[in-house]
Amino acid sequence: MAPRHLMSPLDFTVDETEKLLDLADSIGRDPLKYSHICDGKKIATLFYEPSTRTRLSFEAAMMNLGGKALGFHSSDSSSATKGESVADTIRIVSCYADICAMRHPKEGAPLVASIYSGIPVINAGDGGHQHPTQTLTDMLTIRSLKGRLDHLRIGLCGDLKFGRTVHSLISSLSRYPGISFVLISPEELRVPSYVREDMKSKNIPFEEVVRLDKDTMADLDILYMTRVQKERFFNEADYVRMKDFYILDRDKMEVAPPEMMVLHPLPRVNEIAVEVDSDPRAAYFRQVQYGVYARMALILTLLELDKGV
Ligand code: NCD
């Protein structure tokens, strides 16, 4: 049977997503119960682009399930430097591992890999396009902290053009009733037109604004901060001009709604001042732990080991 892959959050229906999040919840409640389900299994992490959290969190997820991890963490240390194609690499890796997570600077590279793969391929971030496992992490975080994924007003702030986490999160949340978005970015870093058109076609209420101030934050349930994606700029001067456009600090948090949770996919650069970390609404470090549970649930789902646990 052909393996199932994860390229975009929409590859799972809403029901399947909820089931996966339920599984992640029960893993979080009793991780030991799951600690041998993947005994003898291996995950390959093929990272052609730098990462700390995502790669380690996939490896930790597999190890928590009793499995092992192998892979590479930059294209310099893989046969890509010799000119090997992604298609050939995945054919080889399919003989070594049971499941694979791939990050690549080129949009669509994990999709190409999935076509040639004998094992499930997970898109762990492709260029400025999609990042579905960060979305599962974000959804699990939001559902755990707010108790629901519907009827939420979500502010997304920063680099909405190149921020793949934002594109994936918008597409996934847009399937829930009562969702509205406030898109906060400099003019040059607004969401790509395909994301905007998609929201319009689904009649999702959204506003695009430049300033992160009291009025913008009023009524937000979630503020999702993002880093300006330095590596995707063609021109250093543009990056320098934009990099400190937003800084969420204690003064801003003072005028923010008392229940507004702050999320960030990390790494954080300057966009959230360190002084905000101790605010009870700062949820970005808790989000990292949810990411491990979400990836554990994903591995079990794609390997079809989720039944009867
Ligand atoms: C994000 C990514 O790689 O897109 N990081 C992550 O996976 N946790 C966000 C970012 O790099 O800014």
Short mmCIF file of C-alpha atoms and ligand atoms in Angstrom, two decimals:
data_model
loop_
_atom_site.label_atom_id
_atom_site.label_comp_id
_atom_site.label_asym_id
_atom_site.label_seq_id
_atom_site.Cartn_x
_atom_site.Cartn_y
_atom_site.Cartn_z
CA MET A 1 0.00 0.00 0.00
CA ALA A 2 1.23 3.50 -0.82
CA PRO A 3 2.44 5.37 2.28
CA ARG A 4 0.56 8.40 3.52
CA HIS A 5 2.49 11.71 3.55
CA LEU A 6 1.99 15.12 5.15
CA MET A 7 2.74 18.07 2.85
CA SER A 8 0.13 20.60 3.95
CA PRO A 9 -2.16 20.78 7.00
CA LEU A 10 -5.08 20.30 4.60
CA ASP A 11 -3.90 16.74 3.89
CA PHE A 12 -5.78 15.86 7.08
CA THR A 13 -9.52 16.52 7.24
CA VAL A 14 -10.83 18.46 10.24
CA ASP A 15 -11.94 15.14 11.79
CA GLU A 16 -8.53 13.56 11.25
CA THR A 17 -6.84 16.64 12.68
CA GLU A 18 -9.04 16.50 15.78
CA LYS A 19 -8.29 12.80 16.22
CA LEU A 20 -4.58 13.49 15.94
CA LEU A 21 -4.82 16.29 18.51
CA ASP A 22 -6.80 13.99 20.83
CA LEU A 23 -4.02 11.44 20.53
CA ALA A 24 -1.43 14.16 21.27
CA ASP A 25 -3.46 15.10 24.36
CA SER A 26 -3.46 11.57 25.68
CA ILE A 27 0.27 11.26 24.97
CA GLY A 28 0.78 14.45 27.00
CA ARG A 29 -1.24 13.01 29.88
CA ASP A 30 0.62 9.70 29.99
CA PRO A 31 3.79 9.65 27.84
CA LEU A 32 5.08 6.41 29.38
CA LYS A 33 2.15 4.48 27.97
CA TYR A 34 3.53 5.20 24.49
CA SER A 35 7.21 4.65 25.18
CA HIS A 36 7.60 1.34 23.31
CA ILE A 37 5.14 1.59 20.45
CA CYS A 38 7.90 2.37 17.95
CA ASP A 39 10.51 -0.07 19.26
CA GLY A 40 12.70 -1.03 16.30
CA LYS A 41 11.45 1.85 14.10
CA LYS A 42 13.58 4.66 12.68
CA ILE A 43 12.93 8.20 11.57
CA ALA A 44 15.24 9.86 9.05
CA THR A 45 15.52 13.61 9.46
CA LEU A 46 16.76 15.09 6.17
CA PHE A 47 17.39 18.75 6.83
CA TYR A 48 18.78 20.75 3.89
CA GLU A 49 18.27 23.96 5.89
CA PRO A 50 19.22 24.87 9.48
CA SER A 51 16.87 23.97 12.33
CA THR A 52 17.12 23.34 16.04
CA ARG A 53 13.63 22.81 17.31
CA THR A 54 11.95 21.05 14.45
CA ARG A 55 14.69 18.49 13.83
CA LEU A 56 15.36 17.77 17.48
CA SER A 57 11.67 17.62 18.20
CA PHE A 58 11.13 14.97 15.49
CA GLU A 59 14.07 12.99 16.83
CA ALA A 60 12.90 13.35 20.44
CA ALA A 61 9.36 12.36 19.37
CA MET A 62 10.58 9.13 17.77
CA MET A 63 12.87 8.35 20.72
CA ASN A 64 10.03 8.97 23.18
CA LEU A 65 8.10 6.30 21.28
CA GLY A 66 10.97 3.82 21.63
CA GLY A 67 12.41 4.34 18.13
CA LYS A 68 15.68 5.73 16.81
CA ALA A 69 16.69 8.65 14.60
CA LEU A 70 19.25 9.13 11.85
CA GLY A 71 19.86 11.85 9.29
CA PHE A 72 21.74 15.01 8.42
CA HIS A 73 21.34 18.61 9.51
CA SER A 74 22.62 20.58 6.54
CA SER A 75 22.91 20.03 2.82
CA ASP A 76 26.73 20.45 3.18
CA SER A 77 26.91 17.16 5.04
CA SER A 78 24.78 15.19 2.56
CA SER A 79 25.28 13.86 -0.97
CA ALA A 80 23.37 16.90 -2.22
CA THR A 81 26.82 18.54 -2.46
CA LYS A 82 27.75 15.78 -4.94
CA GLY A 83 24.67 16.61 -6.98
CA GLU A 84 22.31 13.86 -5.84
CA SER A 85 18.64 14.62 -6.47
CA VAL A 86 16.01 14.58 -3.73
CA ALA A 87 14.28 11.77 -5.67
CA ASP A 88 17.36 9.53 -5.46
CA THR A 89 18.08 10.43 -1.82
CA ILE A 90 14.59 9.42 -0.71
CA ARG A 91 14.77 6.12 -2.62
CA ILE A 92 17.92 5.32 -0.63
CA VAL A 93 16.52 6.54 2.68
CA SER A 94 13.39 4.42 2.17
CA CYS A 95 15.69 1.39 2.62
CA TYR A 96 17.14 2.73 5.89
CA ALA A 97 14.18 4.19 7.77
CA ASP A 98 10.42 3.75 8.35
CA ILE A 99 9.43 7.43 8.11
CA CYS A 100 11.14 10.63 7.07
CA ALA A 101 10.92 14.34 7.93
CA MET A 102 12.37 16.65 5.30
CA ARG A 103 13.15 20.36 5.44
CA HIS A 104 14.30 22.06 2.24
CA PRO A 105 14.85 25.65 1.09
CA LYS A 106 13.02 24.91 -2.18
CA GLU A 107 9.23 24.99 -2.12
CA GLY A 108 7.84 21.64 -3.19
CA ALA A 109 11.02 19.58 -2.56
CA PRO A 110 9.34 17.33 0.05
CA LEU A 111 6.44 16.83 -2.38
CA VAL A 112 8.88 15.61 -5.04
CA ALA A 113 10.43 13.29 -2.45
CA SER A 114 7.00 11.89 -1.54
CA ILE A 115 6.43 10.81 -5.14
CA TYR A 116 9.52 8.58 -5.11
CA SER A 117 9.31 7.44 -1.49
CA GLY A 118 8.45 4.03 -0.13
CA ILE A 119 7.93 5.49 3.37
CA PRO A 120 5.80 8.37 4.73
CA VAL A 121 7.38 11.78 4.08
CA ILE A 122 6.62 14.71 6.38
CA ASN A 123 7.18 18.24 5.12
CA ALA A 124 9.19 19.84 7.93
CA GLY A 125 9.20 23.23 6.15
CA ASP A 126 9.68 23.94 2.42
CA GLY A 127 11.05 27.40 1.65
CA GLY A 128 8.52 30.15 2.34
CA HIS A 129 5.63 27.79 1.56
CA GLN A 130 4.24 25.46 4.26
CA HIS A 131 5.13 24.04 7.67
CA PRO A 132 2.33 21.63 8.60
CA THR A 133 3.88 20.18 11.75
CA GLN A 134 4.32 23.64 13.25
CA THR A 135 0.62 24.10 12.54
CA LEU A 136 -0.29 20.89 14.38
CA THR A 137 1.84 22.22 17.25
CA ASP A 138 0.09 25.60 17.14
CA MET A 139 -3.37 24.00 16.98
CA LEU A 140 -2.60 21.74 19.92
CA THR A 141 -1.29 24.73 21.89
CA ILE A 142 -4.33 26.87 21.09
CA ARG A 143 -6.80 24.07 21.82
CA SER A 144 -5.07 23.27 25.12
CA LEU A 145 -4.89 26.89 26.28
CA LYS A 146 -8.22 28.17 24.96
CA GLY A 147 -10.24 24.95 24.99
CA ARG A 148 -11.36 25.35 21.37
CA LEU A 149 -10.27 26.00 17.79
CA ASP A 150 -13.42 27.81 16.67
CA HIS A 151 -14.69 31.33 17.37
CA LEU A 152 -11.27 32.85 17.85
CA ARG A 153 -9.79 36.15 16.75
CA ILE A 154 -6.17 35.62 15.83
CA GLY A 155 -3.54 38.27 15.20
CA LEU A 156 -0.55 37.24 13.09
CA CYS A 157 2.33 39.67 13.27
CA GLY A 158 5.67 40.07 11.49
CA ASP A 159 6.87 38.48 8.28
CA LEU A 160 3.63 37.22 6.80
CA LYS A 161 5.13 37.02 3.32
CA PHE A 162 7.91 34.51 3.87
CA GLY A 163 6.65 33.03 7.16
CA ARG A 164 5.58 29.52 6.19
CA THR A 165 4.16 28.83 9.66
CA VAL A 166 1.66 31.65 9.08
CA HIS A 167 0.52 30.29 5.70
CA SER A 168 -0.09 26.83 7.12
CA LEU A 169 -1.84 28.10 10.25
CA ILE A 170 -4.23 30.34 8.28
CA SER A 171 -5.21 27.53 5.92
CA SER A 172 -5.85 25.10 8.73
CA LEU A 173 -7.78 27.44 11.06
CA SER A 174 -9.85 28.76 8.14
CA ARG A 175 -11.79 25.48 8.26
CA TYR A 176 -13.25 26.24 11.70
CA PRO A 177 -16.38 28.36 12.28
CA GLY A 178 -16.15 31.87 13.71
CA ILE A 179 -12.44 32.43 12.96
CA SER A 180 -11.22 35.91 12.08
CA PHE A 181 -7.69 37.15 11.44
CA VAL A 182 -5.86 40.42 11.98
CA LEU A 183 -2.80 40.41 9.75
CA ILE A 184 -0.18 42.79 11.12
CA SER A 185 2.83 43.40 8.88
CA PRO A 186 4.82 46.06 7.08
CA GLU A 187 3.46 46.77 3.60
CA GLU A 188 6.32 44.78 1.99
CA LEU A 189 5.74 41.68 4.12
CA ARG A 190 2.01 41.16 3.66
CA VAL A 191 0.66 37.63 3.10
CA PRO A 192 1.13 36.25 -0.44
CA SER A 193 -1.85 36.81 -2.71
CA TYR A 194 -2.75 33.09 -2.82
CA VAL A 195 -3.28 33.15 0.97
CA ARG A 196 -5.40 36.34 0.75
CA GLU A 197 -7.49 34.98 -2.15
CA ASP A 198 -8.08 31.75 -0.29
CA MET A 199 -9.43 33.63 2.77
CA LYS A 200 -11.66 35.75 0.51
CA SER A 201 -13.05 32.73 -1.31
CA LYS A 202 -13.98 31.15 2.02
CA ASN A 203 -15.50 34.38 3.38
CA ILE A 204 -13.11 34.44 6.32
CA PRO A 205 -13.14 37.90 7.94
CA PHE A 206 -9.65 39.45 7.97
CA GLU A 207 -8.02 42.85 8.26
CA GLU A 208 -4.55 43.88 7.14
CA VAL A 209 -2.88 46.53 9.32
CA VAL A 210 0.61 47.88 9.82
CA ARG A 211 0.69 48.91 13.48
CA LEU A 212 0.82 46.62 16.50
CA ASP A 213 -0.96 48.81 19.04
CA LYS A 214 -3.77 48.76 21.58
CA ASP A 215 -6.51 49.05 18.95
CA THR A 216 -5.05 46.26 16.85
CA MET A 217 -4.76 43.95 19.83
CA ALA A 218 -8.22 44.69 21.23
CA ASP A 219 -10.35 41.51 21.18
CA LEU A 220 -7.49 39.23 20.14
CA ASP A 221 -7.58 35.74 21.67
CA ILE A 222 -4.17 34.87 20.25
CA LEU A 223 -1.24 37.00 19.10
CA TYR A 224 1.08 34.91 16.90
CA MET A 225 4.43 36.68 16.57
CA THR A 226 6.94 35.73 13.86
CA ARG A 227 10.56 36.42 13.01
CA VAL A 228 11.52 38.38 9.90
CA GLN A 229 12.88 35.56 7.69
CA LYS A 230 16.37 36.89 6.97
CA GLU A 231 17.36 33.93 4.79
CA ARG A 232 14.55 34.59 2.27
CA PHE A 233 15.47 38.23 1.52
CA PHE A 234 17.26 38.97 -1.74
CA ASN A 235 18.70 42.16 -0.36
CA GLU A 236 20.41 42.67 3.02
CA ALA A 237 19.35 46.34 3.21
CA ASP A 238 15.66 45.39 3.03
CA TYR A 239 16.13 42.92 5.87
CA VAL A 240 17.93 45.47 8.03
CA ARG A 241 15.13 47.99 7.44
CA MET A 242 12.46 45.48 8.45
CA LYS A 243 14.04 43.34 11.14
CA ASP A 244 13.04 45.40 14.17
CA PHE A 245 9.75 46.67 12.79
CA TYR A 246 7.84 45.03 15.67
CA ILE A 247 8.96 44.56 19.23
CA LEU A 248 6.41 43.19 21.65
CA ASP A 249 7.50 44.50 25.03
CA ARG A 250 6.06 44.94 28.52
CA ASP A 251 4.44 48.29 27.64
CA LYS A 252 2.54 46.72 24.76
CA MET A 253 1.50 43.75 26.92
CA GLU A 254 0.12 46.20 29.47
CA VAL A 255 -2.47 47.46 26.96
CA ALA A 256 -3.17 43.99 25.48
CA PRO A 257 -6.28 42.00 26.49
CA PRO A 258 -5.80 40.11 29.77
CA GLU A 259 -6.59 36.74 28.14
CA MET A 260 -4.56 37.22 24.93
CA MET A 261 -2.05 34.38 24.64
CA VAL A 262 1.22 35.07 22.83
CA LEU A 263 2.56 32.34 20.56
CA HIS A 264 5.73 32.22 18.44
CA PRO A 265 7.11 29.29 16.41
CA LEU A 266 10.64 30.27 17.52
CA PRO A 267 13.47 31.08 17.06
CA ARG A 268 12.76 34.51 18.50
CA VAL A 269 15.14 37.30 17.51
CA ASN A 270 14.11 40.80 18.67
CA GLU A 271 10.37 40.70 18.03
CA ILE A 272 9.51 39.70 21.60
CA ALA A 273 11.46 41.38 24.39
CA VAL A 274 12.85 38.95 26.95
CA GLU A 275 10.93 40.84 29.66
CA VAL A 276 7.69 39.40 28.20
CA ASP A 277 8.79 35.81 28.93
CA SER A 278 7.58 35.95 32.52
CA ASP A 279 4.13 37.24 31.54
CA PRO A 280 1.57 34.43 32.13
CA ARG A 281 0.21 35.10 28.64
CA ALA A 282 3.57 34.22 27.03
CA ALA A 283 2.98 30.66 25.80
CA TYR A 284 5.84 30.18 23.31
CA PHE A 285 7.98 27.95 25.48
CA ARG A 286 5.00 25.77 26.43
CA GLN A 287 4.31 25.56 22.69
CA VAL A 288 7.63 23.71 22.23
CA GLN A 289 6.48 20.89 24.54
CA TYR A 290 3.19 20.63 22.67
CA GLY A 291 5.27 20.28 19.49
CA VAL A 292 6.82 17.05 20.73
CA TYR A 293 3.41 15.55 21.58
CA ALA A 294 1.98 16.65 18.22
CA ARG A 295 4.89 15.03 16.34
CA MET A 296 4.60 11.85 18.39
CA ALA A 297 0.92 11.67 17.45
CA LEU A 298 1.78 12.35 13.81
CA ILE A 299 4.39 9.58 13.66
CA LEU A 300 1.90 7.11 15.14
CA THR A 301 -0.80 8.22 12.71
CA LEU A 302 1.34 7.98 9.57
CA LEU A 303 2.78 4.63 10.63
CA GLU A 304 -0.78 3.50 11.42
CA LEU A 305 0.18 2.60 14.96
CA ASP A 306 -2.46 4.89 16.43
CA LYS A 307 -5.18 2.24 16.64
CA GLY A 308 -6.13 0.85 20.02
CA VAL A 309 -3.80 2.97 22.18
C1 NCD B 1 9.93 28.26 11.96
C2 NCD B 1 10.34 27.82 10.57
O1 NCD B 1 11.34 27.10 10.43
O2 NCD B 1 9.65 28.20 9.65
N1 NCD B 1 10.66 27.65 12.97
C3 NCD B 1 10.32 26.41 13.42
O3 NCD B 1 10.14 25.48 12.68
N2 NCD B 1 10.09 26.30 14.72
C4 NCD B 1 9.90 29.73 12.11
C5 NCD B 1 11.17 30.49 11.84
O4 NCD B 1 12.19 29.94 11.47
O5 NCD B 1 11.12 31.70 12.02
#
